Amino acid sequence: MRIIGFLVRVAAKGRGRDAGMSTSEYAMGTIAACAFAAVLYKVVTSDVVSTALQSTIGKALDVPF
């Protein structure tokens, strides 16, 4: 039982020290976000996806009211 109490105190104490991201974590997050955006842009602007999006939008606009 004493070990569990000790572990709880250590875990609670450690949370206060590491409240945010460091500069290197921000840099890695920014790089990952840019890479994801580049891949998403390539996918969306590909011929297959572009044709599918144009077809879907065309069908949605041709719906009679």
Short mmCIF file of N, CA and C in Angstrom, two decimals:
data_model
loop_
_atom_site.label_atom_id
_atom_site.label_comp_id
_atom_site.label_asym_id
_atom_site.label_seq_id
_atom_site.Cartn_x
_atom_site.Cartn_y
_atom_site.Cartn_z
N MET A 1 0.81 -1.20 0.00
CA MET A 1 0.00 0.00 0.00
C MET A 1 0.86 1.26 0.00
N ARG A 2 2.00 1.22 0.69
CA ARG A 2 2.88 2.38 0.74
C ARG A 2 3.49 2.66 -0.63
N ILE A 3 3.74 1.60 -1.40
CA ILE A 3 4.34 1.77 -2.72
C ILE A 3 3.37 2.51 -3.64
N ILE A 4 2.09 2.17 -3.56
CA ILE A 4 1.09 2.83 -4.41
C ILE A 4 1.01 4.31 -4.08
N GLY A 5 1.02 4.64 -2.80
CA GLY A 5 1.00 6.05 -2.38
C GLY A 5 2.22 6.80 -2.88
N PHE A 6 3.38 6.13 -2.79
CA PHE A 6 4.62 6.74 -3.28
C PHE A 6 4.54 7.00 -4.78
N LEU A 7 4.05 6.02 -5.54
CA LEU A 7 3.95 6.18 -6.99
C LEU A 7 2.97 7.29 -7.36
N VAL A 8 1.89 7.41 -6.63
CA VAL A 8 0.92 8.48 -6.89
C VAL A 8 1.55 9.84 -6.64
N ARG A 9 2.31 9.97 -5.54
CA ARG A 9 2.97 11.24 -5.24
C ARG A 9 4.02 11.59 -6.29
N VAL A 10 4.78 10.60 -6.75
CA VAL A 10 5.80 10.84 -7.76
C VAL A 10 5.15 11.26 -9.08
N ALA A 11 4.07 10.60 -9.45
CA ALA A 11 3.38 10.94 -10.70
C ALA A 11 2.80 12.35 -10.63
N ALA A 12 2.21 12.71 -9.50
CA ALA A 12 1.63 14.04 -9.34
C ALA A 12 2.70 15.11 -9.34
N LYS A 13 3.84 14.81 -8.74
CA LYS A 13 4.94 15.77 -8.67
C LYS A 13 5.53 16.01 -10.06
N GLY A 14 5.63 14.99 -10.86
CA GLY A 14 6.22 15.11 -12.19
C GLY A 14 5.37 15.90 -13.15
N ARG A 15 4.07 15.95 -12.94
CA ARG A 15 3.19 16.67 -13.85
C ARG A 15 3.44 18.17 -13.84
N GLY A 16 3.81 18.72 -12.74
CA GLY A 16 4.02 20.16 -12.63
C GLY A 16 5.25 20.63 -13.38
N ARG A 17 6.25 19.79 -13.49
CA ARG A 17 7.50 20.20 -14.14
C ARG A 17 7.38 20.24 -15.65
N ASP A 18 6.60 19.38 -16.23
CA ASP A 18 6.53 19.25 -17.68
C ASP A 18 5.16 19.72 -18.16
N ALA A 19 4.97 21.03 -18.13
CA ALA A 19 3.64 21.57 -18.43
C ALA A 19 3.41 21.83 -19.91
N GLY A 20 4.47 21.98 -20.71
CA GLY A 20 4.28 22.31 -22.11
C GLY A 20 5.33 21.66 -22.99
N MET A 21 5.26 22.01 -24.26
CA MET A 21 6.21 21.44 -25.21
C MET A 21 7.48 22.29 -25.24
N SER A 22 8.58 21.63 -25.51
CA SER A 22 9.84 22.35 -25.68
C SER A 22 9.96 22.83 -27.12
N THR A 23 11.00 23.59 -27.39
CA THR A 23 11.20 24.15 -28.72
C THR A 23 11.36 23.04 -29.76
N SER A 24 12.10 22.00 -29.41
CA SER A 24 12.30 20.91 -30.37
C SER A 24 10.99 20.17 -30.66
N GLU A 25 10.13 20.06 -29.66
CA GLU A 25 8.83 19.42 -29.88
C GLU A 25 7.95 20.28 -30.78
N TYR A 26 8.01 21.60 -30.62
CA TYR A 26 7.28 22.49 -31.52
C TYR A 26 7.80 22.35 -32.94
N ALA A 27 9.12 22.29 -33.08
CA ALA A 27 9.71 22.15 -34.41
C ALA A 27 9.29 20.85 -35.07
N MET A 28 9.32 19.75 -34.35
CA MET A 28 8.91 18.46 -34.91
C MET A 28 7.42 18.46 -35.24
N GLY A 29 6.62 19.08 -34.41
CA GLY A 29 5.18 19.19 -34.69
C GLY A 29 4.91 20.02 -35.93
N THR A 30 5.65 21.10 -36.10
CA THR A 30 5.49 21.95 -37.28
C THR A 30 5.91 21.21 -38.54
N ILE A 31 7.02 20.49 -38.48
CA ILE A 31 7.48 19.72 -39.63
C ILE A 31 6.47 18.64 -39.99
N ALA A 32 5.94 17.96 -38.98
CA ALA A 32 4.95 16.90 -39.23
C ALA A 32 3.68 17.49 -39.85
N ALA A 33 3.24 18.64 -39.36
CA ALA A 33 2.03 19.28 -39.90
C ALA A 33 2.25 19.71 -41.35
N CYS A 34 3.43 20.24 -41.65
CA CYS A 34 3.72 20.65 -43.03
C CYS A 34 3.80 19.44 -43.96
N ALA A 35 4.40 18.37 -43.49
CA ALA A 35 4.48 17.15 -44.31
C ALA A 35 3.09 16.59 -44.58
N PHE A 36 2.25 16.58 -43.55
CA PHE A 36 0.88 16.09 -43.71
C PHE A 36 0.11 16.98 -44.70
N ALA A 37 0.29 18.29 -44.60
CA ALA A 37 -0.38 19.21 -45.52
C ALA A 37 0.09 18.98 -46.95
N ALA A 38 1.38 18.73 -47.14
CA ALA A 38 1.91 18.50 -48.48
C ALA A 38 1.33 17.21 -49.08
N VAL A 39 1.26 16.16 -48.27
CA VAL A 39 0.70 14.89 -48.75
C VAL A 39 -0.79 15.07 -49.07
N LEU A 40 -1.51 15.75 -48.19
CA LEU A 40 -2.93 15.98 -48.42
C LEU A 40 -3.15 16.81 -49.69
N TYR A 41 -2.34 17.82 -49.91
CA TYR A 41 -2.44 18.64 -51.12
C TYR A 41 -2.21 17.79 -52.37
N LYS A 42 -1.20 16.94 -52.33
CA LYS A 42 -0.91 16.07 -53.48
C LYS A 42 -2.08 15.13 -53.75
N VAL A 43 -2.68 14.59 -52.69
CA VAL A 43 -3.80 13.65 -52.86
C VAL A 43 -5.00 14.38 -53.44
N VAL A 44 -5.33 15.53 -52.89
CA VAL A 44 -6.53 16.25 -53.32
C VAL A 44 -6.38 16.78 -54.74
N THR A 45 -5.17 17.16 -55.14
CA THR A 45 -4.98 17.70 -56.48
C THR A 45 -4.65 16.63 -57.52
N SER A 46 -4.64 15.36 -57.12
CA SER A 46 -4.40 14.29 -58.09
C SER A 46 -5.60 14.18 -59.04
N ASP A 47 -5.37 13.62 -60.20
CA ASP A 47 -6.43 13.53 -61.21
C ASP A 47 -7.63 12.72 -60.73
N VAL A 48 -7.36 11.61 -60.07
CA VAL A 48 -8.45 10.73 -59.63
C VAL A 48 -9.34 11.43 -58.60
N VAL A 49 -8.73 12.02 -57.60
CA VAL A 49 -9.51 12.68 -56.55
C VAL A 49 -10.17 13.94 -57.09
N SER A 50 -9.46 14.68 -57.92
CA SER A 50 -10.04 15.90 -58.50
C SER A 50 -11.28 15.57 -59.33
N THR A 51 -11.20 14.53 -60.13
CA THR A 51 -12.35 14.11 -60.93
C THR A 51 -13.51 13.67 -60.05
N ALA A 52 -13.21 12.91 -59.02
CA ALA A 52 -14.25 12.45 -58.11
C ALA A 52 -14.92 13.62 -57.39
N LEU A 53 -14.12 14.59 -56.95
CA LEU A 53 -14.70 15.76 -56.27
C LEU A 53 -15.56 16.58 -57.23
N GLN A 54 -15.09 16.78 -58.45
CA GLN A 54 -15.88 17.54 -59.44
C GLN A 54 -17.18 16.81 -59.76
N SER A 55 -17.12 15.50 -59.85
CA SER A 55 -18.32 14.72 -60.13
C SER A 55 -19.32 14.83 -58.98
N THR A 56 -18.82 14.72 -57.77
CA THR A 56 -19.70 14.81 -56.59
C THR A 56 -20.33 16.19 -56.49
N ILE A 57 -19.55 17.22 -56.69
CA ILE A 57 -20.08 18.59 -56.61
C ILE A 57 -21.08 18.83 -57.75
N GLY A 58 -20.76 18.32 -58.93
CA GLY A 58 -21.68 18.47 -60.07
C GLY A 58 -23.01 17.79 -59.82
N LYS A 59 -22.97 16.59 -59.24
CA LYS A 59 -24.22 15.88 -58.91
C LYS A 59 -25.00 16.63 -57.86
N ALA A 60 -24.31 17.20 -56.88
CA ALA A 60 -25.00 17.93 -55.80
C ALA A 60 -25.66 19.19 -56.35
N LEU A 61 -25.03 19.84 -57.31
CA LEU A 61 -25.60 21.07 -57.86
C LEU A 61 -26.72 20.81 -58.86
N ASP A 62 -26.78 19.62 -59.42
CA ASP A 62 -27.81 19.29 -60.39
C ASP A 62 -29.07 18.69 -59.76
N VAL A 63 -29.14 18.67 -58.45
CA VAL A 63 -30.31 18.10 -57.77
C VAL A 63 -31.48 19.07 -57.93
N PRO A 64 -32.62 18.58 -58.45
CA PRO A 64 -33.77 19.47 -58.61
C PRO A 64 -34.43 19.75 -57.25
N PHE A 65 -34.91 20.97 -57.11
CA PHE A 65 -35.58 21.34 -55.86
C PHE A 65 -37.07 21.36 -56.04
#
